[in-house]
mmCIF file of C-alpha atoms and ligand atoms in Angstrom:
data_model
loop_
_atom_site.group_PDB
_atom_site.id
_atom_site.type_symbol
_atom_site.label_atom_id
_atom_site.label_comp_id
_atom_site.label_asym_id
_atom_site.label_seq_id
_atom_site.Cartn_x
_atom_site.Cartn_y
_atom_site.Cartn_z
ATOM 1 C CA MET A 11 97.403 111.232 90.856
ATOM 2 C CA HIS A 12 95.667 111.947 94.168
ATOM 3 C CA VAL A 13 96.690 115.153 95.952
ATOM 4 C CA ASP A 14 97.900 113.025 98.910
ATOM 5 C CA GLU A 15 100.550 111.476 96.644
ATOM 6 C CA LEU A 16 102.228 114.812 95.857
ATOM 7 C CA PRO A 17 105.730 115.186 97.268
ATOM 8 C CA THR A 18 105.859 118.027 99.811
ATOM 9 C CA PRO A 19 106.345 120.902 100.162
ATOM 10 C CA CYS A 20 104.428 122.021 97.078
ATOM 11 C CA ALA A 21 102.228 124.865 95.888
ATOM 12 C CA VAL A 22 98.735 123.653 95.037
ATOM 13 C CA VAL A 23 96.320 125.572 92.836
ATOM 14 C CA ASP A 24 92.628 124.718 92.922
ATOM 15 C CA LEU A 25 91.589 125.063 89.284
ATOM 16 C CA ASP A 26 87.881 125.678 89.897
ATOM 17 C CA VAL A 27 88.555 128.425 92.422
ATOM 18 C CA LEU A 28 91.228 129.992 90.201
ATOM 19 C CA LYS A 29 88.880 130.063 87.194
ATOM 20 C CA ARG A 30 86.096 131.514 89.312
ATOM 21 C CA ASN A 31 88.383 134.273 90.658
ATOM 22 C CA VAL A 32 89.617 135.108 87.157
ATOM 23 C CA ARG A 33 86.044 135.297 85.820
ATOM 24 C CA THR A 34 84.612 137.233 88.787
ATOM 25 C CA MET A 35 87.172 140.051 88.566
ATOM 26 C CA ALA A 36 86.929 140.243 84.766
ATOM 27 C CA ASP A 37 83.122 140.498 84.923
ATOM 28 C CA ARG A 38 83.237 142.986 87.785
ATOM 29 C CA LEU A 39 85.585 145.368 85.975
ATOM 30 C CA LYS A 40 83.725 144.993 82.695
ATOM 31 C CA ALA A 41 80.497 145.989 84.452
ATOM 32 C CA LEU A 42 82.319 149.016 85.908
ATOM 33 C CA GLY A 43 83.388 150.023 82.389
ATOM 34 C CA VAL A 44 87.180 149.702 82.662
ATOM 35 C CA THR A 45 89.801 147.569 80.951
ATOM 36 C CA LEU A 46 91.482 144.812 82.978
ATOM 37 C CA ARG A 47 95.274 144.786 82.803
ATOM 38 C CA PRO A 48 96.115 142.152 85.467
ATOM 39 C CA HIS A 49 99.393 142.103 87.352
ATOM 40 C CA VAL A 50 101.232 138.806 86.695
ATOM 41 C CA LYS A 51 103.672 139.121 89.591
ATOM 42 C CA THR A 52 101.323 137.043 91.757
ATOM 43 C CA HIS A 53 101.516 133.941 89.562
ATOM 44 C CA LYS A 54 104.375 134.398 87.033
ATOM 45 C CA CYS A 55 102.722 131.639 85.039
ATOM 46 C CA LEU A 56 101.826 131.643 81.338
ATOM 47 C CA GLU A 57 98.852 129.288 81.736
ATOM 48 C CA ILE A 58 97.232 131.660 84.218
ATOM 49 C CA ALA A 59 97.950 134.677 82.024
ATOM 50 C CA ALA A 60 96.210 132.805 79.182
ATOM 51 C CA LEU A 61 93.144 132.195 81.381
ATOM 52 C CA GLN A 62 93.079 135.899 82.238
ATOM 53 C CA ARG A 63 93.273 136.839 78.562
ATOM 54 C CA GLU A 64 90.449 134.430 77.703
ATOM 55 C CA ALA A 65 88.340 136.074 80.396
ATOM 56 C CA GLY A 66 88.847 139.492 78.830
ATOM 57 C CA ALA A 67 92.168 140.930 80.075
ATOM 58 C CA ARG A 68 93.544 143.475 77.633
ATOM 59 C CA GLY A 69 97.246 143.817 78.265
ATOM 60 C CA PHE A 70 99.233 142.748 81.323
ATOM 61 C CA THR A 71 101.208 144.345 84.125
ATOM 62 C CA VAL A 72 104.657 143.113 85.140
ATOM 63 C CA SER A 73 106.919 143.905 88.071
ATOM 64 C CA THR A 74 110.201 142.767 86.492
ATOM 65 C CA LEU A 75 111.809 142.901 83.074
ATOM 66 C CA GLY A 76 112.233 139.123 83.299
ATOM 67 C CA GLU A 77 108.450 138.774 83.367
ATOM 68 C CA ALA A 78 108.196 141.158 80.415
ATOM 69 C CA VAL A 79 110.712 139.171 78.338
ATOM 70 C CA ASP A 80 108.915 135.882 78.917
ATOM 71 C CA LEU A 81 105.440 137.299 78.332
ATOM 72 C CA ALA A 82 106.556 139.010 75.122
ATOM 73 C CA GLU A 83 108.104 135.763 73.881
ATOM 74 C CA ALA A 84 104.830 133.963 74.566
ATOM 75 C CA GLY A 85 102.893 136.507 72.491
ATOM 76 C CA PHE A 86 101.575 138.807 75.227
ATOM 77 C CA THR A 87 102.679 142.049 73.676
ATOM 78 C CA ASP A 88 100.944 144.892 75.530
ATOM 79 C CA LEU A 89 102.773 145.252 78.826
ATOM 80 C CA THR A 90 103.121 147.834 81.575
ATOM 81 C CA TRP A 91 106.230 147.578 83.743
ATOM 82 C CA ALA A 92 104.591 148.890 86.921
ATOM 83 C CA PHE A 93 107.777 149.661 88.787
ATOM 84 C CA PRO A 94 109.719 152.927 88.996
ATOM 85 C CA LEU A 95 112.110 152.927 86.052
ATOM 86 C CA ILE A 96 115.507 151.412 86.902
ATOM 87 C CA LEU A 97 117.775 153.703 84.939
ATOM 88 C CA ASN A 98 120.551 151.118 84.499
ATOM 89 C CA ARG A 99 118.124 148.712 82.742
ATOM 90 C CA LEU A 100 117.403 150.955 79.749
ATOM 91 C CA PRO A 101 119.245 148.787 77.192
ATOM 92 C CA GLU A 102 116.971 145.844 78.124
ATOM 93 C CA VAL A 103 113.924 148.097 77.995
ATOM 94 C CA ARG A 104 114.915 149.079 74.508
ATOM 95 C CA ARG A 105 115.286 145.430 73.378
ATOM 96 C CA ILE A 106 111.881 144.422 74.781
ATOM 97 C CA ALA A 107 110.243 147.507 73.251
ATOM 98 C CA GLU A 108 111.371 146.318 69.828
ATOM 99 C CA ARG A 109 108.960 143.366 70.007
ATOM 100 C CA ALA A 110 106.270 144.433 72.456
ATOM 101 C CA THR A 111 104.590 147.604 73.601
ATOM 102 C CA LEU A 112 106.328 148.151 76.917
ATOM 103 C CA ARG A 113 104.762 150.930 78.946
ATOM 104 C CA LEU A 114 107.056 152.455 81.580
ATOM 105 C CA LEU A 115 106.473 154.316 84.834
ATOM 106 C CA VAL A 116 108.248 157.475 85.869
ATOM 107 C CA ASP A 117 107.893 159.835 88.800
ATOM 108 C CA SER A 118 111.080 161.916 88.555
ATOM 109 C CA PRO A 119 112.769 164.391 86.197
ATOM 110 C CA GLU A 120 115.848 162.133 86.172
ATOM 111 C CA ALA A 121 113.867 159.251 84.716
ATOM 112 C CA ILE A 122 112.367 161.442 81.984
ATOM 113 C CA ASP A 123 115.836 162.844 81.144
ATOM 114 C CA ALA A 124 117.203 159.313 80.898
ATOM 115 C CA LEU A 125 114.378 158.154 78.658
ATOM 116 C CA GLU A 126 114.694 161.095 76.339
ATOM 117 C CA SER A 127 118.417 160.732 75.961
ATOM 118 C CA ALA A 128 119.088 157.020 76.234
ATOM 119 C CA VAL A 129 116.202 154.818 75.169
ATOM 120 C CA LEU A 130 115.044 156.518 72.101
ATOM 121 C CA PRO A 131 116.873 156.363 68.852
ATOM 122 C CA PRO A 132 116.664 159.356 66.558
ATOM 123 C CA GLY A 133 113.529 159.444 64.461
ATOM 124 C CA PRO A 134 109.788 159.833 64.968
ATOM 125 C CA PRO A 135 107.762 157.529 67.221
ATOM 126 C CA GLY A 136 106.981 154.297 65.432
ATOM 127 C CA GLY A 137 109.157 155.337 62.523
ATOM 128 C CA ALA A 138 111.544 152.941 60.843
ATOM 129 C CA ALA A 139 114.453 154.165 62.909
ATOM 130 C CA GLY A 140 112.745 154.017 66.265
ATOM 131 C CA VAL A 141 110.489 152.311 68.741
ATOM 132 C CA GLU A 142 107.638 154.001 70.527
ATOM 133 C CA CYS A 143 108.268 154.700 74.167
ATOM 134 C CA HIS A 144 105.038 154.707 76.170
ATOM 135 C CA VAL A 145 105.208 156.291 79.588
ATOM 136 C CA TRP A 146 102.834 156.610 82.547
ATOM 137 C CA LEU A 147 103.277 159.199 85.273
ATOM 138 C CA GLU A 148 103.034 157.386 88.589
ATOM 139 C CA VAL A 149 100.846 159.163 91.154
ATOM 140 C CA ASP A 150 100.629 158.636 94.909
ATOM 141 C CA SER A 151 96.929 158.240 95.734
ATOM 142 C CA GLY A 152 97.515 157.528 99.433
ATOM 143 C CA HIS A 153 99.939 154.609 99.661
ATOM 144 C CA HIS A 154 102.970 156.916 100.103
ATOM 145 C CA ARG A 155 105.443 154.531 98.466
ATOM 146 C CA SER A 156 106.379 155.876 95.032
ATOM 147 C CA GLY A 157 104.582 158.312 92.753
ATOM 148 C CA VAL A 158 104.231 162.075 92.632
ATOM 149 C CA ASP A 159 101.989 163.994 95.001
ATOM 150 C CA PRO A 160 99.065 165.011 92.753
ATOM 151 C CA GLY A 161 98.686 168.248 94.696
ATOM 152 C CA SER A 162 102.232 169.360 93.925
ATOM 153 C CA ALA A 163 103.561 171.637 91.219
ATOM 154 C CA VAL A 164 106.120 168.951 90.336
ATOM 155 C CA ALA A 165 103.321 166.537 89.396
ATOM 156 C CA VAL A 166 101.882 168.970 86.875
ATOM 157 C CA GLU A 167 105.326 169.865 85.572
ATOM 158 C CA LEU A 168 106.286 166.222 84.962
ATOM 159 C CA ALA A 169 102.943 165.472 83.297
ATOM 160 C CA ARG A 170 103.423 168.451 81.009
ATOM 161 C CA ARG A 171 106.962 167.348 80.165
ATOM 162 C CA LEU A 172 105.760 163.861 79.247
ATOM 163 C CA HIS A 173 102.897 165.244 77.217
ATOM 164 C CA ASP A 174 105.132 167.675 75.326
ATOM 165 C CA ALA A 175 108.070 165.297 74.805
ATOM 166 C CA GLU A 176 108.455 164.740 71.097
ATOM 167 C CA ARG A 177 109.486 161.138 71.210
ATOM 168 C CA LEU A 178 107.555 159.857 74.225
ATOM 169 C CA VAL A 179 103.954 158.703 74.170
ATOM 170 C CA PHE A 180 102.233 159.919 77.340
ATOM 171 C CA ASP A 181 99.831 157.121 78.298
ATOM 172 C CA GLY A 182 98.399 158.959 81.275
ATOM 173 C CA ILE A 183 98.452 158.650 85.058
ATOM 174 C CA LEU A 184 98.780 155.469 87.104
ATOM 175 C CA THR A 185 98.490 154.570 90.768
ATOM 176 C CA HIS A 186 98.448 151.517 93.051
ATOM 177 C CA GLY A 187 96.013 151.892 95.933
ATOM 178 C CA GLY A 188 98.311 149.940 98.247
ATOM 179 C CA HIS A 189 97.009 151.857 101.269
ATOM 180 C CA SER A 190 93.957 149.602 101.002
ATOM 181 C CA TYR A 191 96.102 146.928 102.704
ATOM 182 C CA ARG A 192 95.640 148.930 105.905
ATOM 183 C CA GLY A 193 91.879 148.246 105.759
ATOM 184 C CA LYS A 194 90.286 145.991 108.374
ATOM 185 C CA ASN A 195 86.905 145.377 106.756
ATOM 186 C CA ARG A 196 84.917 145.964 103.559
ATOM 187 C CA GLU A 197 83.919 149.497 104.584
ATOM 188 C CA GLU A 198 87.562 150.495 105.028
ATOM 189 C CA LEU A 199 88.505 148.886 101.705
ATOM 190 C CA LEU A 200 85.676 150.771 100.045
ATOM 191 C CA ALA A 201 86.908 154.051 101.554
ATOM 192 C CA ALA A 202 90.399 153.385 100.122
ATOM 193 C CA ALA A 203 88.893 152.485 96.735
ATOM 194 C CA ARG A 204 86.844 155.683 96.652
ATOM 195 C CA GLU A 205 89.904 157.735 97.561
ATOM 196 C CA GLU A 206 92.028 156.033 94.889
ATOM 197 C CA ARG A 207 89.413 156.818 92.220
ATOM 198 C CA ARG A 208 88.732 160.359 93.387
ATOM 199 C CA VAL A 209 92.403 161.391 93.604
ATOM 200 C CA MET A 210 93.090 160.064 90.105
ATOM 201 C CA ALA A 211 89.944 161.403 88.437
ATOM 202 C CA ASP A 212 90.501 164.848 89.987
ATOM 203 C CA PHE A 213 94.149 164.953 88.929
ATOM 204 C CA ALA A 214 93.233 163.919 85.376
ATOM 205 C CA LYS A 215 90.620 166.707 85.279
ATOM 206 C CA LEU A 216 93.158 169.240 86.530
ATOM 207 C CA LEU A 217 95.693 168.227 83.875
ATOM 208 C CA MET A 218 93.084 168.372 81.113
ATOM 209 C CA SER A 219 92.051 171.859 82.251
ATOM 210 C CA LEU A 220 95.698 172.873 81.840
ATOM 211 C CA GLY A 221 95.816 171.514 78.316
ATOM 212 C CA VAL A 222 97.630 168.272 79.175
ATOM 213 C CA GLU A 223 95.807 165.435 77.451
ATOM 214 C CA VAL A 224 95.439 162.378 79.718
ATOM 215 C CA ARG A 225 94.732 159.303 77.618
ATOM 216 C CA GLY A 226 94.517 156.799 80.417
ATOM 217 C CA VAL A 227 93.836 156.629 84.147
ATOM 218 C CA SER A 228 95.096 153.357 85.628
ATOM 219 C CA VAL A 229 94.333 152.204 89.192
ATOM 220 C CA GLY A 230 94.273 148.986 91.052
ATOM 221 C CA SER A 231 94.918 146.657 93.879
ATOM 222 C CA THR A 232 92.953 143.534 94.743
ATOM 223 C CA PRO A 233 91.406 144.963 97.932
ATOM 224 C CA THR A 234 90.125 148.084 96.149
ATOM 225 C CA MET A 235 88.998 146.329 92.959
ATOM 226 C CA SER A 236 87.171 143.624 94.935
ATOM 227 C CA VAL A 237 84.810 146.132 96.523
ATOM 228 C CA VAL A 238 84.777 149.290 94.393
ATOM 229 C CA GLU A 239 81.331 150.311 93.120
ATOM 230 C CA ASP A 240 82.174 153.225 90.854
ATOM 231 C CA LEU A 241 85.172 153.793 88.570
ATOM 232 C CA ASP A 242 84.012 156.956 86.867
ATOM 233 C CA GLY A 243 87.033 158.753 85.365
ATOM 234 C CA VAL A 244 89.187 155.580 85.362
ATOM 235 C CA THR A 245 90.103 153.686 82.176
ATOM 236 C CA GLU A 246 91.869 150.540 83.417
ATOM 237 C CA ALA A 247 92.560 148.464 86.536
ATOM 238 C CA ARG A 248 95.557 146.293 87.458
ATOM 239 C CA PRO A 249 94.707 143.874 90.285
ATOM 240 C CA GLY A 250 96.996 140.855 90.612
ATOM 241 C CA ASN A 251 96.473 138.990 93.867
ATOM 242 C CA TYR A 252 92.804 138.197 93.095
ATOM 243 C CA VAL A 253 93.684 135.101 91.057
ATOM 244 C CA PHE A 254 94.710 133.301 94.262
ATOM 245 C CA HIS A 255 93.719 135.537 97.207
ATOM 246 C CA ASP A 256 95.329 134.631 100.559
ATOM 247 C CA GLY A 257 95.084 134.950 104.328
ATOM 248 C CA MET A 258 95.427 138.742 104.227
ATOM 249 C CA MET A 259 92.553 139.103 101.740
ATOM 250 C CA CYS A 260 90.349 136.883 103.942
ATOM 251 C CA SER A 261 91.149 138.946 107.060
ATOM 252 C CA MET A 262 90.417 142.221 105.263
ATOM 253 C CA GLY A 263 87.061 140.974 104.025
ATOM 254 C CA ALA A 264 88.038 141.061 100.336
ATOM 255 C CA CYS A 265 87.146 137.348 100.023
ATOM 256 C CA SER A 266 86.367 134.232 102.066
ATOM 257 C CA THR A 267 88.556 131.150 102.585
ATOM 258 C CA ALA A 268 86.475 129.410 99.893
ATOM 259 C CA ASP A 269 87.916 131.935 97.387
ATOM 260 C CA VAL A 270 91.575 131.062 98.074
ATOM 261 C CA ALA A 271 93.052 129.157 95.117
ATOM 262 C CA LEU A 272 96.668 128.763 96.288
ATOM 263 C CA THR A 273 97.642 126.678 99.300
ATOM 264 C CA VAL A 274 100.888 125.090 100.416
ATOM 265 C CA LEU A 275 100.921 121.371 101.053
ATOM 266 C CA SER A 276 103.425 120.272 103.664
ATOM 267 C CA SER A 277 104.115 117.337 105.955
ATOM 268 C CA VAL A 278 105.276 116.849 109.512
ATOM 269 C CA VAL A 279 108.944 115.833 109.656
ATOM 270 C CA SER A 280 109.658 115.958 113.389
ATOM 271 C CA SER A 281 107.537 115.783 116.510
ATOM 272 C CA GLN A 282 109.280 115.041 119.809
ATOM 273 C CA PRO A 283 107.595 113.296 122.779
ATOM 274 C CA GLY A 284 106.260 115.885 125.206
ATOM 275 C CA ALA A 285 106.697 118.769 122.781
ATOM 276 C CA GLU A 286 103.696 120.962 121.993
ATOM 277 C CA HIS A 287 104.809 121.679 118.476
ATOM 278 C CA SER A 288 105.760 119.831 115.287
ATOM 279 C CA VAL A 289 108.225 120.666 112.574
ATOM 280 C CA ILE A 290 106.948 120.789 108.994
ATOM 281 C CA ASP A 291 108.787 120.911 105.666
ATOM 282 C CA ALA A 292 107.366 124.318 104.670
ATOM 283 C CA GLY A 293 109.747 127.009 105.896
ATOM 284 C CA ALA A 294 110.375 130.603 104.899
ATOM 285 C CA LEU A 295 111.374 129.528 101.388
ATOM 286 C CA SER A 296 107.910 128.036 100.920
ATOM 287 C CA LEU A 297 105.620 130.371 102.861
ATOM 288 C CA SER A 298 107.796 133.516 102.866
ATOM 289 C CA LYS A 299 108.358 135.451 106.076
ATOM 290 C CA ASP A 300 105.534 137.859 105.307
ATOM 291 C CA PRO A 301 103.967 138.424 108.751
ATOM 292 C CA GLY A 302 100.602 139.331 107.218
ATOM 293 C CA LEU A 303 98.435 142.081 108.696
ATOM 294 C CA ASP A 304 99.744 143.456 111.965
ATOM 295 C CA TRP A 305 96.327 143.609 113.658
ATOM 296 C CA VAL A 306 95.322 139.982 112.989
ATOM 297 C CA GLU A 307 95.247 137.724 116.075
ATOM 298 C CA PRO A 308 96.915 135.325 116.491
ATOM 299 C CA ALA A 309 99.986 136.545 114.608
ATOM 300 C CA SER A 310 101.148 133.644 112.429
ATOM 301 C CA PHE A 311 102.922 132.735 109.204
ATOM 302 C CA GLY A 312 99.916 130.788 107.946
ATOM 303 C CA ARG A 313 96.781 129.000 109.083
ATOM 304 C CA VAL A 314 96.070 125.291 108.724
ATOM 305 C CA TYR A 315 93.011 123.894 106.927
ATOM 306 C CA ARG A 316 90.782 121.243 108.505
ATOM 307 C CA ASP A 317 91.577 117.815 107.091
ATOM 308 C CA ASP A 318 87.881 117.011 106.495
ATOM 309 C CA GLY A 319 87.717 118.564 103.005
ATOM 310 C CA SER A 320 85.382 121.316 104.252
ATOM 311 C CA GLY A 321 87.739 124.051 103.037
ATOM 312 C CA GLU A 322 87.557 125.655 106.469
ATOM 313 C CA ILE A 323 90.415 126.754 108.686
ATOM 314 C CA GLU A 324 91.090 124.740 111.835
ATOM 315 C CA PRO A 325 90.665 127.029 114.879
ATOM 316 C CA ASP A 326 93.744 127.437 117.114
ATOM 317 C CA PHE A 327 96.122 125.849 114.626
ATOM 318 C CA TRP A 328 98.807 127.870 112.872
ATOM 319 C CA VAL A 329 102.416 128.186 111.732
ATOM 320 C CA GLU A 330 104.137 129.959 114.605
ATOM 321 C CA ALA A 331 107.763 130.181 113.448
ATOM 322 C CA LEU A 332 109.872 129.707 110.347
ATOM 323 C CA SER A 333 113.477 129.128 109.500
ATOM 324 C CA GLN A 334 114.749 128.646 105.965
ATOM 325 C CA GLU A 335 113.261 125.204 105.282
ATOM 326 C CA HIS A 336 111.670 124.361 108.674
ATOM 327 C CA GLY A 337 108.258 125.523 109.774
ATOM 328 C CA ILE A 338 106.919 125.143 113.319
ATOM 329 C CA VAL A 339 103.207 124.499 113.923
ATOM 330 C CA ASN A 340 101.626 124.789 117.367
ATOM 331 C CA ARG A 341 100.429 121.170 117.625
ATOM 332 C CA SER A 342 102.081 117.841 118.194
ATOM 333 C CA LEU A 343 101.241 115.530 115.291
ATOM 334 C CA PRO A 344 102.589 112.190 114.063
ATOM 335 C CA VAL A 345 105.510 112.422 111.667
ATOM 336 C CA GLY A 346 104.195 112.028 108.123
ATOM 337 C CA SER A 347 100.916 113.888 108.773
ATOM 338 C CA ARG A 348 100.028 116.127 105.836
ATOM 339 C CA LEU A 349 98.902 119.722 106.350
ATOM 340 C CA ARG A 350 97.388 122.210 103.923
ATOM 341 C CA ILE A 351 98.359 125.766 104.730
ATOM 342 C CA LEU A 352 96.672 129.060 103.934
ATOM 343 C CA PRO A 353 99.586 131.455 103.307
ATOM 344 C CA ASN A 354 99.532 135.055 104.500
ATOM 345 C CA HIS A 355 100.570 136.475 101.125
ATOM 346 C CA SER A 356 100.192 134.446 97.933
ATOM 347 C CA CYS A 357 102.346 136.795 95.796
ATOM 348 C CA LEU A 358 105.343 135.822 97.934
ATOM 349 C CA VAL A 359 104.619 132.083 97.795
ATOM 350 C CA GLY A 360 104.294 131.062 94.139
ATOM 351 C CA PRO A 361 107.690 132.405 93.041
ATOM 352 C CA ASN A 362 109.395 130.219 95.686
ATOM 353 C CA PHE A 363 108.366 127.084 93.785
ATOM 354 C CA ASP A 364 109.217 125.699 90.358
ATOM 355 C CA ALA A 365 105.637 124.870 89.512
ATOM 356 C CA PHE A 366 102.025 124.949 90.608
ATOM 357 C CA GLN A 367 100.394 121.560 91.140
ATOM 358 C CA VAL A 368 96.950 122.050 89.654
ATOM 359 C CA VAL A 369 94.102 120.139 91.275
ATOM 360 C CA GLU A 370 90.450 119.546 90.560
ATOM 361 C CA GLY A 371 88.972 118.406 93.828
ATOM 362 C CA GLU A 372 91.477 115.841 95.147
ATOM 363 C CA ARG A 373 92.828 114.947 91.698
ATOM 364 C CA VAL A 374 96.082 116.436 90.375
ATOM 365 C CA VAL A 375 95.308 117.389 86.769
ATOM 366 C CA ASP A 376 98.284 119.473 85.674
ATOM 367 C CA ARG A 377 101.623 121.034 86.556
ATOM 368 C CA TRP A 378 102.225 124.629 85.475
ATOM 369 C CA SER A 379 105.728 125.983 85.386
ATOM 370 C CA ILE A 380 106.490 129.119 87.359
ATOM 371 C CA ARG A 381 110.094 129.266 86.153
ATOM 372 C CA GLY A 382 108.732 129.932 82.682
ATOM 373 C CA LEU A 383 107.991 133.504 83.629
ATOM 374 C CA GLY A 384 110.511 135.964 84.870
ATOM 375 C CA ARG A 385 113.476 133.686 85.383
ATOM 376 C CA SER A 386 114.767 133.056 81.888
ATOM 377 C CA GLY A 387 115.761 136.684 81.409
ATOM 378 C CA GLY A 388 116.649 137.261 85.046
ATOM 379 C CA ARG A 389 114.613 139.688 87.113
HETATM 380 C C1 PLP B 173 102.135 149.031 90.933
HETATM 381 C C2 PLP B 173 101.219 147.909 91.289
HETATM 382 N N1 PLP B 173 100.102 147.734 90.568
HETATM 383 C C3 PLP B 173 99.238 146.732 90.848
HETATM 384 C C4 PLP B 173 99.471 145.856 91.891
HETATM 385 C C5 PLP B 173 98.490 144.748 92.166
HETATM 386 O O1 PLP B 173 97.940 144.834 93.457
HETATM 387 P P1 PLP B 173 97.372 143.541 94.205
HETATM 388 O O2 PLP B 173 98.511 142.623 94.405
HETATM 389 O O3 PLP B 173 96.781 144.068 95.467
HETATM 390 O O4 PLP B 173 96.348 142.951 93.316
HETATM 391 C C6 PLP B 173 100.636 146.016 92.663
HETATM 392 C C7 PLP B 173 100.925 145.122 93.782
HETATM 393 O O5 PLP B 173 101.842 145.270 94.539
HETATM 394 C C8 PLP B 173 101.530 147.064 92.353
HETATM 395 O O6 PLP B 173 102.658 147.253 93.047
#
């Protein structure tokens, strides 16, 4: 099938670009001497996880237990749930941990109490009566979302508790350098990457000097991992967005538009005489309402590609408003015209669709289910 025959709206993945992105990040992190544990929340797709594993990923990162259930069922059995522990989900955690290594994140005494009392059955780790419970301490390296302040006494106290806990396996310290999303160019991304590494390596050193063994130091975001030049003191990285990239990554200088693997195909459904806009069939439930980076001009919900196959963005052409299923573009075009849109944030696009339409050039070569990951077990 030709890409122009696809019903719209749909999420299109360029296979060559996807494979190149997967390979580039794997090679980059290998050269920097760390293990790649990619975040699957961006794609929620088993075929893409398999490509990442082929390229050298060792273990995966999930944002929901639904993703963990589906990955474990498909034979991906070394998983980190990189989300602050939801205490009321411990029975599910326990069930998943019976068939996969599920590594958890904590940043509070309440979470450690709950793990010690609720998840673990009596008996030694890995013993017949029990499952091992692997735990990371989440650290705030500058994003200021979740994670302990590495300069605080509480951080050391929680690390020591995890290390000393009889029936928990302390995997080490983990952070997400999400503050890199405030960067406006490669230099600013590099500064965030250096800070992420330094904060984590220093905290690991401090803990070791206090007799707390730190087995792993896990970092990662796509902006930081795309530019970082030194990961001394780090053991693994967890970028996710890099498989697709998106408008935000292009604006930050983490990639170019030629490196974007996920686009949304849509068509014009209404264009009134005299109006300076058209209505397209890609609304908020296709593109998401992510406004992108607040300093990017013009503010938009997505940019439109040239229709000449050049892979370049058309100047002065963008999605200016969204309602649930309607999108508004700032040009008047004949009804039926097809538009290819560069989304602001790819992680919030894929999960809105049932499947990725996989293309090689203009040819549709496959259809990869997105429902297959994270939906069967709920979120
Ligand atoms: C905890 C955690 N780790 C890793 C990532 C991956 O970062 P990115 O999407 O920038 O690749 C995220 C993304 O939100 C995250 O929240």
